[in-house]
Coordinates of C-alpha atoms in Angstrom, one line a residue:
X28 CA -1.7 44.7 16.4
X29 CA -3.1 46.7 19.4
X30 CA -4.8 50.0 19.1
X31 CA -3.5 52.6 21.7
X32 CA -2.3 56.2 21.2
X33 CA -2.8 56.2 17.5
X34 CA -1.4 58.8 15.1
X35 CA -4.0 59.3 12.3
X36 CA -2.0 61.2 9.7
X37 CA -0.5 58.5 7.7
X38 CA 2.5 58.6 5.3
X39 CA 3.1 56.8 2.1
X40 CA 4.2 53.6 3.7
X41 CA 0.9 53.3 5.6
X42 CA -0.7 52.1 2.4
X43 CA 0.8 48.7 2.9
X44 CA -1.2 48.3 6.1
X45 CA -4.4 47.9 4.1
X46 CA -3.7 44.3 3.6
X47 CA -4.4 43.5 7.2
X48 CA -7.7 41.9 8.2
X49 CA -8.7 44.2 11.1
X50 CA -11.0 47.1 10.3
X51 CA -8.6 49.4 12.1
X52 CA -5.1 48.0 11.4
X53 CA -4.9 50.2 8.3
X54 CA -4.6 53.2 10.5
X55 CA -1.7 51.9 12.6
X56 CA 1.4 53.3 11.0
X57 CA 3.4 56.4 11.8
X58 CA 4.2 59.0 9.1
X59 CA 7.3 57.9 7.2
X60 CA 7.7 61.0 4.9
X61 CA 6.8 64.6 4.9
X62 CA 4.2 63.9 2.3
X63 CA 1.1 63.1 4.3
X64 CA -1.6 60.8 3.2
X65 CA -4.1 63.6 3.1
X66 CA -2.0 65.4 0.5
X67 CA -1.8 62.2 -1.6
X68 CA -5.5 61.6 -1.5
X69 CA -6.4 65.2 -2.1
X70 CA -5.1 64.7 -5.7
X71 CA -8.4 63.7 -7.5
X72 CA -6.3 61.7 -10.0
X73 CA -4.6 59.7 -7.2
X74 CA -8.0 59.3 -5.3
X75 CA -9.5 58.0 -8.5
X76 CA -7.1 55.2 -8.8
X77 CA -7.8 54.2 -5.2
X78 CA -11.5 54.4 -5.9
X79 CA -11.2 51.9 -8.6
X80 CA -9.6 49.5 -6.1
X81 CA -12.6 50.1 -3.7
X82 CA -15.0 49.1 -6.5
X83 CA -13.1 46.0 -7.2
X84 CA -13.0 45.1 -3.6
X85 CA -16.8 45.4 -3.3
X86 CA -17.2 43.4 -6.4
X87 CA -15.2 40.6 -4.8
X88 CA -18.1 40.1 -2.4
X89 CA -20.2 39.0 -5.4
X90 CA -17.7 36.4 -6.6
X91 CA -16.9 32.8 -5.9
X92 CA -17.7 31.6 -2.4
X93 CA -18.2 35.2 -1.1
X94 CA -21.6 35.6 -2.7
X95 CA -23.1 32.3 -1.5
X96 CA -21.9 32.8 2.1
X97 CA -24.4 35.6 2.4
X98 CA -27.1 33.7 0.5
X99 CA -27.3 30.5 2.6
X100 CA -28.9 30.3 6.0
X101 CA -32.2 32.0 4.8
X102 CA -35.6 30.6 3.9
X103 CA -34.8 31.2 0.2
X104 CA -31.4 29.4 -0.2
X105 CA -29.6 26.8 1.9
X106 CA -26.4 24.8 1.8
X107 CA -26.3 21.6 -0.3
X108 CA -26.6 18.4 1.7
X109 CA -23.0 17.3 1.5
X110 CA -21.9 20.8 2.7
X111 CA -24.4 20.9 5.5
X112 CA -23.7 17.4 6.8
X113 CA -20.1 16.5 6.0
X114 CA -17.8 19.3 5.0
X115 CA -15.2 20.6 7.5
X116 CA -16.4 18.4 10.3
X117 CA -19.9 19.8 9.9
X118 CA -18.7 23.4 10.7
X119 CA -19.5 24.5 7.1
X120 CA -23.2 23.6 7.7
X121 CA -23.4 25.7 10.8
X122 CA -24.2 28.7 8.4
X123 CA -27.6 27.0 8.0
X124 CA -28.1 25.1 11.3
X125 CA -27.2 28.1 13.5
X126 CA -25.8 25.7 16.2
X127 CA -22.8 25.7 18.5
X128 CA -20.4 25.3 15.6
X129 CA -21.2 28.7 14.2
X130 CA -18.3 30.4 16.0
X131 CA -16.3 33.6 15.7
X132 CA -13.2 31.8 14.4
X133 CA -14.9 30.5 11.1
X134 CA -13.0 31.9 8.1
X135 CA -16.2 32.4 6.3
X136 CA -17.1 35.0 8.9
X137 CA -13.7 36.6 9.3
X138 CA -13.3 37.0 5.5
X139 CA -16.7 38.7 5.1
X140 CA -15.7 41.1 7.8
X141 CA -12.1 41.8 6.8
X142 CA -12.5 42.1 3.0
X143 CA -15.1 44.8 3.5
X144 CA -13.2 46.8 6.1
X145 CA -10.2 47.2 3.9
X146 CA -12.2 49.0 1.3
X147 CA -14.2 51.0 3.8
X148 CA -10.8 52.2 5.1
X149 CA -9.7 53.3 1.6
X150 CA -13.0 55.1 0.9
X151 CA -12.7 56.9 4.3
X152 CA -9.3 58.3 3.3
X153 CA -10.7 59.6 0.0
X154 CA -13.6 61.2 1.7
X155 CA -11.6 63.0 4.4
X156 CA -9.0 64.3 1.8
X157 CA -11.5 65.5 -0.9
X158 CA -14.2 66.9 1.3
X159 CA -12.7 70.4 1.3
X160 CA -12.5 70.4 -2.5
X161 CA -15.9 69.3 -3.5
X162 CA -17.4 72.8 -4.1
X163 CA -14.5 73.9 -6.3
X164 CA -13.3 70.8 -8.2
X165 CA -15.8 68.8 -10.3
X166 CA -13.6 65.7 -10.4
X167 CA -13.0 65.8 -6.7
X168 CA -16.8 66.1 -6.1
X169 CA -17.5 63.1 -8.3
X170 CA -14.8 60.9 -6.7
X171 CA -16.0 62.0 -3.2
X172 CA -19.6 61.1 -4.1
X173 CA -18.6 57.7 -5.3
X174 CA -16.4 57.0 -2.3
X175 CA -19.3 58.0 -0.1
X176 CA -21.5 55.5 -2.0
X177 CA -19.0 52.7 -1.4
X178 CA -18.4 53.4 2.3
X179 CA -22.1 53.6 3.0
X180 CA -22.9 50.5 1.0
X181 CA -20.2 48.4 2.6
X182 CA -21.0 49.7 6.1
X183 CA -24.7 48.9 5.5
X184 CA -23.8 45.3 4.5
X185 CA -21.6 45.0 7.5
X186 CA -24.3 46.1 9.9
X187 CA -26.8 43.7 8.3
X188 CA -24.4 40.8 8.7
X189 CA -22.8 41.7 12.1
X190 CA -25.1 44.1 13.8
X191 CA -23.4 47.0 15.6
X192 CA -20.0 47.7 14.0
X193 CA -17.4 50.4 14.2
X194 CA -17.7 53.3 11.8
X195 CA -14.7 54.9 10.0
X196 CA -15.3 58.6 10.0
X197 CA -11.7 59.8 10.1
X198 CA -12.7 63.3 11.2
X199 CA -14.2 61.8 14.4
X200 CA -11.8 58.9 15.1
X201 CA -10.6 60.3 18.4
X202 CA -14.2 60.8 19.6
X203 CA -15.4 57.4 18.3
X204 CA -12.4 55.1 18.4
X205 CA -12.7 51.7 16.9
X206 CA -15.4 50.3 19.1
X207 CA -18.8 49.1 18.1
X208 CA -21.2 52.0 17.8
X209 CA -24.9 52.4 18.8
X210 CA -27.3 51.5 16.1
X211 CA -28.4 55.1 15.8
X212 CA -24.9 56.4 15.2
X213 CA -24.3 53.7 12.6
X214 CA -27.4 54.4 10.6
X215 CA -27.0 58.2 10.8
X216 CA -23.5 57.6 9.3
X217 CA -24.8 55.4 6.5
X218 CA -27.7 57.7 5.6
X219 CA -25.4 60.8 5.6
X220 CA -23.0 59.1 3.3
X221 CA -25.7 58.0 0.9
X222 CA -27.1 61.6 1.0
X223 CA -23.7 62.9 0.0
X224 CA -23.5 60.2 -2.8
X225 CA -26.9 61.3 -4.1
X226 CA -25.7 65.0 -4.2
X227 CA -22.3 64.4 -5.7
X228 CA -22.5 61.3 -7.9
X229 CA -23.3 62.0 -11.5
X230 CA -26.5 61.2 -13.4
X231 CA -24.6 59.1 -15.8
X232 CA -21.4 57.2 -15.3
X233 CA -19.3 54.4 -16.7
X234 CA -20.7 50.8 -16.1
X235 CA -20.1 49.5 -12.6
X236 CA -19.8 53.0 -11.2
X237 CA -22.3 54.8 -9.0
X238 CA -24.8 57.3 -10.2
X239 CA -27.1 59.6 -8.2
X240 CA -29.8 57.0 -9.0
X241 CA -27.9 54.1 -7.5
X242 CA -27.2 56.2 -4.4
X243 CA -30.9 57.2 -4.2
X244 CA -31.9 53.5 -4.4
X245 CA -29.7 52.5 -1.5
X246 CA -30.6 55.7 0.4
X247 CA -34.2 54.6 0.2
X248 CA -33.3 51.1 1.3
X249 CA -31.3 52.5 4.3
X250 CA -34.4 54.6 5.4
X251 CA -36.5 51.4 5.2
X252 CA -33.9 49.3 7.1
X253 CA -32.8 51.5 10.0
X254 CA -34.1 49.8 13.2
X255 CA -37.2 51.4 14.5
X256 CA -35.6 52.0 17.8
X257 CA -33.2 54.5 16.2
X258 CA -36.0 56.8 15.1
X259 CA -34.5 56.9 11.6
X260 CA -36.8 54.4 9.8
X261 CA -38.7 56.8 7.6
X262 CA -40.9 55.4 4.8
X263 CA -41.8 58.9 3.6
X264 CA -38.1 59.8 3.0
X265 CA -37.5 56.3 1.5
X266 CA -40.4 56.9 -0.9
X267 CA -38.9 60.2 -2.0
X268 CA -35.5 58.6 -2.7
X269 CA -37.0 55.7 -4.6
X270 CA -39.4 57.8 -6.5
X271 CA -36.3 59.5 -8.1
X272 CA -35.3 56.0 -9.4
X273 CA -38.7 54.7 -10.5
X274 CA -39.4 57.9 -12.4
X275 CA -35.8 58.0 -13.8
X276 CA -34.4 56.9 -17.1
X277 CA -34.9 53.1 -16.6
X278 CA -37.3 50.6 -18.0
X279 CA -38.3 47.0 -17.3
X280 CA -36.9 44.6 -19.9
X281 CA -37.8 41.0 -20.6
X282 CA -36.8 39.0 -17.6
X283 CA -34.6 36.7 -19.6
X284 CA -32.6 39.6 -20.8
X285 CA -31.4 40.3 -17.3
X286 CA -29.5 37.0 -17.2
X287 CA -28.5 36.7 -20.8
X288 CA -24.7 37.3 -21.1
X289 CA -25.3 38.7 -24.6
X290 CA -27.4 41.6 -23.2
X291 CA -25.3 43.2 -20.4
X292 CA -26.2 46.6 -18.8
X293 CA -29.8 46.6 -20.0
X294 CA -32.1 49.6 -19.7
X295 CA -33.2 48.2 -16.3
X296 CA -29.7 48.2 -14.8
X297 CA -29.1 51.0 -12.3
X298 CA -25.8 49.5 -11.1
X299 CA -24.4 46.3 -12.6
X300 CA -21.2 44.5 -11.5
X301 CA -19.1 43.9 -14.6
X302 CA -17.6 40.4 -15.2
X303 CA -16.0 38.5 -18.0
X304 CA -14.9 34.9 -18.7
X305 CA -11.2 35.7 -18.1
X306 CA -9.5 35.6 -14.8
X307 CA -9.4 37.8 -12.6
X308 CA -12.6 39.2 -14.0
X309 CA -14.6 36.0 -14.0
X310 CA -16.9 35.5 -11.0
X311 CA -16.6 31.7 -10.7
X312 CA -20.0 31.5 -9.1
X313 CA -21.2 28.5 -11.1
X314 CA -18.3 26.4 -9.8
X315 CA -19.7 27.0 -6.4
X316 CA -23.4 26.5 -6.9
X317 CA -23.8 24.0 -9.8
X318 CA -24.6 20.3 -9.4
X319 CA -22.0 17.8 -8.1
X320 CA -24.0 15.0 -9.8
X321 CA -23.7 16.9 -13.1
X322 CA -20.0 17.4 -12.4
X323 CA -19.6 13.7 -12.1
X324 CA -21.3 13.2 -15.5
X325 CA -19.9 16.1 -17.6
X326 CA -16.9 17.3 -15.7
X327 CA -15.7 20.9 -15.6
X328 CA -16.7 21.3 -19.3
X329 CA -20.4 21.2 -18.4
X330 CA -21.9 24.6 -17.8
X331 CA -24.3 23.2 -15.1
X332 CA -21.5 21.6 -13.1
X333 CA -20.5 22.7 -9.6
X334 CA -20.4 21.8 -6.0
X335 CA -23.8 22.5 -4.5
X336 CA -22.7 25.2 -2.0
X337 CA -26.0 27.0 -2.3
X338 CA -29.3 25.5 -3.4
X339 CA -32.9 26.7 -3.3
X340 CA -35.1 25.7 -0.3
X341 CA -38.0 23.5 -1.1
X342 CA -40.3 26.5 -0.4
X343 CA -38.4 28.7 -2.9
X344 CA -38.5 26.1 -5.8
X345 CA -42.0 24.6 -5.3
X346 CA -45.3 25.7 -6.8
X347 CA -47.9 27.3 -4.6
X348 CA -50.0 24.2 -4.9
X349 CA -47.2 22.3 -3.2
X350 CA -46.6 24.8 -0.4
X351 CA -44.1 27.0 -2.4
X352 CA -44.2 30.3 -4.1
X353 CA -44.5 29.8 -7.9
X354 CA -47.7 30.6 -9.9
X355 CA -48.7 29.2 -13.2
X356 CA -47.2 31.2 -16.1
X357 CA -44.6 33.2 -14.2
X358 CA -41.5 33.2 -16.4
X359 CA -39.2 34.1 -13.5
X360 CA -39.5 30.5 -12.3
X361 CA -37.7 28.8 -15.2
X362 CA -35.2 31.7 -15.6
X363 CA -34.2 31.6 -11.9
X364 CA -34.2 27.9 -11.1
X365 CA -33.0 24.8 -13.0
X366 CA -35.2 21.8 -12.8
X367 CA -33.9 19.7 -15.6
X368 CA -30.2 18.5 -15.7
X369 CA -30.3 16.7 -19.1
X370 CA -27.1 17.7 -20.9
X371 CA -26.8 17.0 -24.7
X372 CA -28.7 13.7 -24.3
X373 CA -26.9 12.7 -21.0
X374 CA -28.7 12.3 -17.7
X375 CA -26.7 12.5 -14.4
X376 CA -26.9 9.6 -12.0
X377 CA -26.8 9.9 -8.2
X378 CA -24.9 6.6 -8.0
X379 CA -21.9 8.5 -9.3
X380 CA -21.7 10.3 -6.0
X381 CA -22.6 7.5 -3.7
X382 CA -19.3 8.1 -1.8
X383 CA -21.0 11.1 -0.1
X384 CA -22.9 8.7 2.1
X385 CA -25.7 11.1 3.0
X386 CA -28.6 8.7 2.8
X387 CA -31.9 10.3 1.7
X388 CA -30.6 13.8 1.9
X389 CA -29.2 13.9 -1.6
X390 CA -30.2 17.1 -3.3
X391 CA -27.7 17.3 -6.2
X392 CA -30.4 16.7 -8.7
X393 CA -33.1 18.7 -6.9
X394 CA -33.6 22.2 -8.3
X395 CA -30.5 24.5 -8.4
X396 CA -29.9 28.2 -8.9
X397 CA -29.9 28.9 -12.6
X398 CA -29.2 32.7 -13.0
X399 CA -25.4 32.4 -12.9
X400 CA -25.1 29.6 -15.4
X401 CA -22.9 30.6 -18.3
X402 CA -23.0 28.5 -21.4
X403 CA -19.8 30.1 -22.7
X404 CA -17.9 27.9 -20.3
X405 CA -19.3 24.7 -21.8
X406 CA -17.3 22.4 -24.1
X407 CA -20.1 22.7 -26.7
X408 CA -19.9 26.5 -26.9
X409 CA -16.8 26.2 -29.1
X410 CA -15.1 29.0 -27.2
X411 CA -12.5 26.8 -25.6
X412 CA -13.1 27.8 -22.0
X413 CA -14.3 24.3 -21.0
X414 CA -14.6 25.0 -17.3
X415 CA -17.6 26.4 -15.3
X416 CA -15.1 28.1 -13.0
X417 CA -14.8 30.8 -15.8
X418 CA -18.5 31.8 -15.4
X419 CA -18.6 35.5 -15.9
X420 CA -22.1 37.0 -16.4
X421 CA -22.6 40.5 -15.2
X422 CA -24.6 40.8 -11.9
X423 CA -27.4 43.4 -11.9
X424 CA -26.9 44.5 -8.3
X425 CA -29.3 47.4 -8.4
X426 CA -32.2 47.3 -11.0
X427 CA -35.6 48.8 -11.6
X428 CA -37.6 45.7 -10.7
X429 CA -36.2 45.8 -7.2
X430 CA -36.6 49.6 -6.9
X431 CA -40.3 49.3 -7.9
X432 CA -41.0 46.7 -5.3
X433 CA -39.3 48.8 -2.6
X434 CA -41.3 51.8 -3.7
X435 CA -44.5 49.8 -3.5
X436 CA -43.5 48.7 0.1
X437 CA -43.1 52.4 1.1
X438 CA -46.5 53.3 -0.4
X439 CA -48.2 50.5 1.6
X440 CA -46.5 51.5 4.8
X441 CA -47.8 55.1 4.2
X442 CA -51.3 53.8 3.8
X443 CA -51.5 53.8 0.1
X444 CA -52.1 50.1 -0.5
X445 CA -54.1 50.6 -3.7
X446 CA -51.2 52.5 -5.3
X447 CA -48.7 50.0 -3.9
X448 CA -50.5 47.1 -5.7
X449 CA -50.5 49.1 -9.0
X450 CA -46.7 49.3 -8.7
X451 CA -46.3 45.6 -8.0
X452 CA -48.5 44.8 -11.0
X453 CA -45.9 46.6 -13.2
X454 CA -43.4 44.0 -12.1
X455 CA -45.8 41.1 -12.4
X456 CA -46.8 42.3 -15.8
X457 CA -43.2 41.7 -16.9
X458 CA -43.2 38.3 -15.1
X459 CA -45.9 37.1 -17.4
X460 CA -44.0 38.4 -20.4
X461 CA -45.9 41.7 -20.4
X462 CA -49.3 39.9 -20.7
X463 CA -50.5 39.5 -17.1
X464 CA -53.8 37.6 -16.8
X465 CA -56.5 39.4 -14.9
X466 CA -56.6 36.8 -12.2
X467 CA -52.9 37.3 -11.5
X468 CA -53.2 41.0 -10.9
X469 CA -53.0 42.1 -7.2
X470 CA -56.1 43.8 -5.9
X471 CA -58.2 44.1 -2.7
X472 CA -55.4 43.4 -0.3
X473 CA -55.2 44.8 3.3
X474 CA -52.1 46.5 4.4
X475 CA -51.0 43.5 6.4
X476 CA -51.7 41.1 3.6
X477 CA -49.7 43.2 1.2
X478 CA -46.7 43.1 3.6
X479 CA -46.8 39.3 3.7
X480 CA -47.3 38.9 0.0
X481 CA -44.7 41.4 -1.0
X482 CA -42.0 39.5 0.9
X483 CA -42.8 36.5 -1.2
X484 CA -43.0 38.6 -4.4
X485 CA -39.5 39.8 -3.7
X486 CA -38.2 36.2 -3.7
X487 CA -39.9 35.6 -7.1
X488 CA -38.3 38.7 -8.6
X489 CA -34.9 38.7 -6.8
X490 CA -34.3 35.0 -6.2
X491 CA -30.6 34.3 -5.8
X492 CA -29.6 38.0 -6.0
X493 CA -28.4 38.2 -2.4
X494 CA -31.1 40.4 -1.0
X495 CA -33.1 37.9 1.1
X496 CA -30.9 37.9 4.3
X497 CA -31.1 41.7 4.4
X498 CA -34.9 41.7 3.8
X499 CA -35.5 39.2 6.6
X500 CA -33.4 41.2 9.0
X501 CA -34.9 44.6 8.3
X502 CA -38.5 43.3 8.4
X503 CA -38.0 41.2 11.6
X504 CA -39.0 38.0 9.8
X505 CA -35.6 36.2 10.0
X506 CA -36.4 33.7 12.8
X507 CA -40.0 33.0 11.9
X508 CA -39.3 32.2 8.2
X509 CA -35.8 30.6 8.4
X510 CA -36.7 28.1 11.2
X511 CA -39.7 26.8 9.2
X512 CA -38.4 26.9 5.6
X513 CA -34.7 26.2 5.7
X514 CA -34.3 22.4 5.9
X515 CA -31.1 22.4 8.0
X516 CA -32.3 25.1 10.4
X517 CA -35.6 23.3 10.9
X518 CA -33.9 19.9 11.5
X519 CA -31.4 21.3 13.9
X520 CA -34.0 23.3 15.9
X521 CA -31.3 25.5 17.4
X522 CA -31.8 28.8 15.6
X523 CA -32.5 31.8 17.8
X524 CA -33.5 35.4 17.2
X525 CA -29.9 36.5 17.8
X526 CA -28.7 34.4 14.9
X527 CA -29.9 37.1 12.5
X528 CA -26.4 38.4 12.8
X529 CA -23.1 36.6 12.8
X530 CA -20.5 36.7 15.5
X531 CA -17.8 39.4 15.5
X532 CA -14.7 37.6 14.2
X533 CA -12.3 36.5 16.9
X534 CA -9.4 38.0 15.0
X535 CA -10.9 41.4 15.3
X536 CA -11.5 41.1 19.1
X537 CA -7.9 39.9 19.5
X538 CA -6.5 42.8 17.5
X539 CA -8.8 45.7 18.6
X540 CA -8.5 47.1 22.1
X541 CA -11.8 48.9 21.6
X542 CA -13.7 45.6 21.1
X543 CA -13.5 43.4 24.2
X544 CA -14.6 39.7 24.5
X545 CA -17.8 40.9 26.3
X546 CA -18.7 43.0 23.3
X547 CA -19.3 39.8 21.3
X548 CA -22.8 39.5 19.8
X549 CA -25.3 37.7 22.0
X550 CA -25.1 33.9 22.0
X551 CA -21.7 33.6 20.4
X552 CA -18.3 32.6 21.6

């Protein structure tokens, strides 16, 4: 569907266009009735129902294959061997190898683009319609603030993944069109939305809905992430935003409570995606990332079973003495990563998957991601689910441990390395079950040493929580770390600096007159 001479006031029937993939298709219908879309969305009750759809759409990016697609290809997590070497004619493994098979027509790439843009479009409609009402209607202000949080959050993810993207500000659509915008324009847009979310989101809210604290945390992250060339990277403003969070009503809890399905929405949770063991509210993550060798042994009724789509890199699962990251006594290691696959007296055997024919590259019984395992799905749980596909733990998307580390990073960048180390030691205190040995406390670091060590500490604290790709991009460490620590990228030897972003999907280029083939990201076809 081409994009010329658009009419931007949509009628009721335009809602059906939201199902299209293109970020701009949803604006491509003429009015069909006298009731304009702005009038519909200016009803806070109607806008509220659409807002719920936006939340659900963002949550989808933390389910099933969608979550691991943004985990792999880093120094922290990589594809399992079979996926990297065999699946889909080796195209699947291009997400780690960064070779010529990583192209703009891969469905992994087009889905990550299209699924987000649909909800960005819905949030944009809410924002345009409710903006005139925010000072006089409390419900309108709340919905407006939450829609701003969603649009900013999804746009920030899109620009981390794809680089320069369009922005959907419906008040400026004639000025901006649907083309890719300069980095400064994009990040000004993201920051402005988060600032509105901070102002209008409530202090408390229902689970899985934004608060002013959630917005402040992502506002801080945006100020830390805006490319330096934009002039918007500002660690002082980031510190102020994050200070509101770290001094807010949250507290660190035992690390194992974060990943215990019996303790959802802990005192540490700032924003937590809500899941259950019933479709469509299960997340199905374990099905994707469990062990295929365990699957061959225990079938779907084993809670550790799965298909190896995302596994830790050797660097991320190894001890420091072996060239990895883990220190003696850190409880986060065993809570984050599974090393033992014994299941009620049974031990899996690699011979059961000899058909894979991948030689010495088998990694099905090497360490796996543990955080998303859900024993309720096991045949021994007595609950009758009996299938790891029904995994449904909540995911603590934004939490205090992360906010403290970001706050510490800001302090260090502002020349307050001593204070920064004190903040990190709060997180490390919890990592040693609130009894941190003196030799494990951080002290005496230079500013540069702190930068390096903090990047590793963030993996220990946030392993498998989908932050690593974004952290590598914003700090400029993507190429350096991935080419050395990701097995498949290192073996291929083809990764380049421009691989820090994916190609713009070919479907978008085909449908969008404002994005031409020559606008494709560098190095891609």
